[in-house]
């Protein structure tokens, strides 16, 4: 009878040697079926070995599936710690992220350890810690470092002994997180000359990302089987972490670039106080705001959004904002003309893209704003006696029609009132229908505490916290932090 072959599991190399515990079962011959019928011993022992192997692969498959569902780097690090603790039989641990290329981000995350506990561990000299030796690239640490009885080691650093006793751990197992090196390219055909061919290309070592440490409450160390399983899991985890690390770096770069394209500071104009708030999406969106001093002590206020996400949307946002600034300087007192020029430029230079925009010509001395909008949500007027949306004309976004034009409206805020401009991302991130999203925004603005109404920044913060609580899930099940929408708020309070 042919023995069944274990199925191939995604992310697991089925060609690796069997774990040690399966070999031991063959050597000792402890199978009940083998003892009952010695003639069938070889087949029964083989089935036992295969059953143990399949069980291990099934466990690894479930753990790697859970890891593959993580989308953020910190979440993946925590899942790696939890899975590793289950595989090596530990209760606590920590992972240190410190990429070897020095580009960061550096981080330390604990499992069953508070922030203060991690702080105590960080006071131990780095050279006396196994993860420190791994991160410093010292030899002999590639296969993991086991410390089965810390307190019994004679050469243990005194500070390490003190921290271990304080936190209540007696043993540790440390493993490097190193993804597999890339496949070497095939060498070219050697030239048909008498000269010897060049040496074949070889792949360098994989990029070390960090190290994971699991802590035991009593003297212990993982068995050969456990080391085999955690080694397989760590190899897959390092690959997944490397992808998330690259994504995290890309998002950080996108955030930096988009922030550099926005005003570094808001102008100070007598009679009005300004504040801006922004939440960047994980994909890099094209929302922007601007506040530009204009002649005659006037002020140009603008918010807008470019369709799309990623580097192209950020670049288009920068071009559009710069163009709007130029048009505002030339004819800012006529917001309709400013947006008409912007629409013509967009249609001629980027015909495949559309954008929404709201521009206001603000005269603080008169407490007056002349507004024109292109497919944008209406501003919100927040005061002690009223909280209402400004009635603006319904108009298409820029780039959607052959010729854009819409009438402007005038807003006359009372002393102490705040005009809040915002992008559509504030509404979209709620996941609610449009009418409910507007109702939520209105309720948040009406509920601004009296003590915060003198500060436009505090008003914007309160609205943002109330409409989009950190980590809250929308009605569609999407976290606000994971949304593809940027959010921009620009608040102007009149004195």
XYZ file of C-alpha atoms in Angstrom, residues 52-279:
228
model
C 2.628 14.099 13.085
C 4.071 15.867 10.082
C 0.640 16.815 8.714
C -0.397 18.040 12.166
C 2.629 20.325 12.311
C 2.020 21.630 8.799
C -1.638 22.270 9.610
C -0.654 24.274 12.680
C 1.845 26.303 10.665
C -0.725 26.849 7.940
C -3.249 28.259 10.409
C -0.653 30.540 12.017
C 0.686 31.835 8.705
C -2.864 32.434 7.476
C -3.510 34.618 10.514
C -0.264 36.489 9.913
C -1.068 36.996 6.230
C -4.302 38.771 7.190
C -2.407 41.491 9.083
C -2.147 44.775 7.200
C -0.092 46.989 9.518
C 3.492 46.477 10.630
C 2.796 46.721 14.372
C -0.144 44.322 14.048
C 2.059 41.809 12.213
C 4.779 42.074 14.862
C 2.259 41.331 17.614
C 0.857 38.373 15.697
C 4.389 37.033 15.178
C 4.971 37.197 18.917
C 1.697 35.443 19.751
C 2.242 32.655 17.237
C 5.859 32.168 18.271
C 4.890 31.966 21.935
C 2.423 29.187 21.101
C 5.024 27.281 19.096
C 7.841 27.419 21.666
C 5.629 27.098 24.738
C 6.334 30.550 26.214
C 3.960 33.044 27.784
C 5.715 36.371 27.191
C 8.090 37.909 24.715
C 9.216 40.929 22.773
C 10.205 41.744 19.231
C 12.783 44.361 18.323
C 12.484 45.893 14.859
C 15.809 47.381 13.783
C 16.459 46.952 10.036
C 20.093 46.415 9.153
C 20.026 49.125 6.470
C 19.504 51.764 9.165
C 16.495 53.302 7.423
C 14.051 52.377 10.182
C 11.514 52.430 11.560
C 12.923 51.119 14.845
C 10.441 49.761 17.337
C 10.079 47.396 20.298
C 6.783 45.610 20.998
C 6.042 43.337 23.935
C 3.734 40.395 24.568
C 2.641 40.220 28.204
C 5.092 43.044 28.962
C 4.053 46.599 29.793
C 5.855 49.604 28.412
C 7.661 50.000 31.736
C 8.830 46.356 31.549
C 10.304 46.997 28.109
C 12.000 50.061 29.530
C 13.664 47.916 32.200
C 14.900 45.501 29.525
C 16.334 48.390 27.532
C 18.515 49.326 30.527
C 20.426 46.029 30.202
C 23.713 46.435 28.303
C 22.986 45.570 24.689
C 26.026 43.314 24.340
C 24.779 41.011 27.127
C 21.391 40.427 25.503
C 20.926 37.740 22.841
C 18.898 40.056 20.616
C 21.644 42.667 20.929
C 24.206 40.195 19.642
C 21.906 39.284 16.761
C 21.230 42.899 15.809
C 24.933 43.743 16.011
C 25.691 40.943 13.569
C 27.907 38.899 15.886
C 28.715 35.358 14.655
C 26.984 32.285 16.024
C 23.509 33.813 16.345
C 21.931 32.899 13.001
C 20.175 29.758 14.271
C 18.770 31.284 17.441
C 20.097 31.649 20.967
C 18.688 29.652 23.882
C 19.310 30.633 27.504
C 17.719 27.724 29.409
C 18.532 28.954 32.937
C 19.439 32.615 33.143
C 19.839 32.858 36.889
C 22.206 29.869 36.952
C 24.609 31.373 34.416
C 27.801 32.507 36.098
C 28.737 35.091 33.476
C 25.347 36.799 33.365
C 25.469 40.579 33.496
C 24.380 41.813 36.964
C 21.852 44.207 35.473
C 20.406 41.408 33.349
C 20.082 39.207 36.430
C 18.368 42.030 38.320
C 15.856 42.741 35.525
C 15.087 39.038 35.017
C 14.360 38.622 38.716
C 12.265 41.792 38.754
C 10.140 40.773 35.743
C 9.982 37.112 36.757
C 11.471 35.294 33.792
C 14.105 32.566 34.083
C 14.863 31.533 30.493
C 14.660 32.902 26.971
C 14.834 31.871 23.355
C 15.857 34.444 20.733
C 15.523 34.124 16.981
C 16.631 36.517 14.216
C 14.061 37.774 11.712
C 15.785 37.487 8.353
C 13.844 37.041 5.092
C 15.163 34.710 2.448
C 17.722 36.327 0.100
C 16.507 36.979 -3.439
C 17.000 34.358 -6.105
C 20.289 34.926 -7.949
C 19.855 35.821 -11.609
C 20.928 33.262 -14.145
C 24.455 33.971 -15.342
C 24.764 35.012 -18.981
C 26.157 32.677 -21.554
C 29.955 32.713 -21.296
C 31.674 34.314 -24.258
C 33.349 31.929 -26.635
C 36.873 33.136 -25.996
C 39.965 31.676 -24.509
C 39.574 33.822 -21.387
C 38.105 32.118 -18.285
C 34.466 33.012 -17.566
C 33.569 35.349 -14.749
C 32.599 33.896 -11.390
C 28.872 33.020 -11.166
C 26.604 35.524 -9.528
C 25.511 34.685 -5.984
C 22.887 36.226 -3.763
C 23.990 38.098 -0.709
C 22.477 37.488 2.703
C 18.916 38.566 3.384
C 18.262 41.880 5.058
C 18.043 41.430 8.830
C 14.893 43.092 10.118
C 15.199 42.467 13.854
C 14.917 39.753 16.456
C 12.154 38.053 18.444
C 12.590 36.957 22.059
C 10.320 34.597 23.996
C 10.553 34.460 27.793
C 9.869 31.487 30.089
C 8.733 31.833 33.684
C 10.766 28.747 34.680
C 14.069 27.316 33.411
C 13.274 25.785 30.015
C 14.233 25.736 26.367
C 12.394 24.724 23.198
C 12.697 21.140 22.011
C 14.132 20.194 18.641
C 10.618 19.889 17.253
C 9.665 23.341 18.537
C 12.834 24.873 17.098
C 12.045 23.287 13.764
C 8.509 24.699 13.731
C 9.434 28.191 14.921
C 12.232 28.278 12.342
C 9.758 27.614 9.528
C 7.315 30.156 10.895
C 10.005 32.825 11.398
C 11.133 32.427 7.806
C 7.634 33.150 6.525
C 7.051 35.901 9.097
C 10.239 37.682 8.053
C 9.092 37.696 4.419
C 5.727 39.158 5.408
C 7.314 41.735 7.723
C 9.723 42.790 4.981
C 6.800 43.565 2.666
C 4.960 45.522 5.350
C 8.158 47.372 6.241
C 8.595 48.497 2.644
C 4.949 49.559 2.544
C 5.377 51.485 5.815
C 8.388 53.309 4.430
C 6.544 54.165 1.235
C 3.593 55.540 3.190
C 5.889 57.616 5.393
C 7.595 59.047 2.312
C 4.240 59.858 0.735
C 3.094 61.587 3.904
C 6.273 63.641 4.073
C 6.020 64.681 0.432
C 2.358 65.682 0.710
C 3.035 67.640 3.897
C 5.892 69.478 2.209
C 3.514 70.528 -0.569
C 1.172 72.180 1.947
C 1.762 75.452 3.821
C 4.464 75.158 6.459
C 2.627 77.772 8.546
C -0.563 79.760 8.313
C -0.459 83.537 7.817
C -1.329 85.970 10.604
C -3.922 88.474 9.466
C -5.551 90.971 11.846
C -9.184 90.173 12.546
C -9.057 86.421 11.882
C -7.493 83.350 13.504
C -6.621 80.327 11.385
C -6.058 76.647 12.133
C -5.684 73.586 9.913
C -5.861 69.871 10.608
C -5.074 66.957 8.318
C -5.287 63.176 8.457
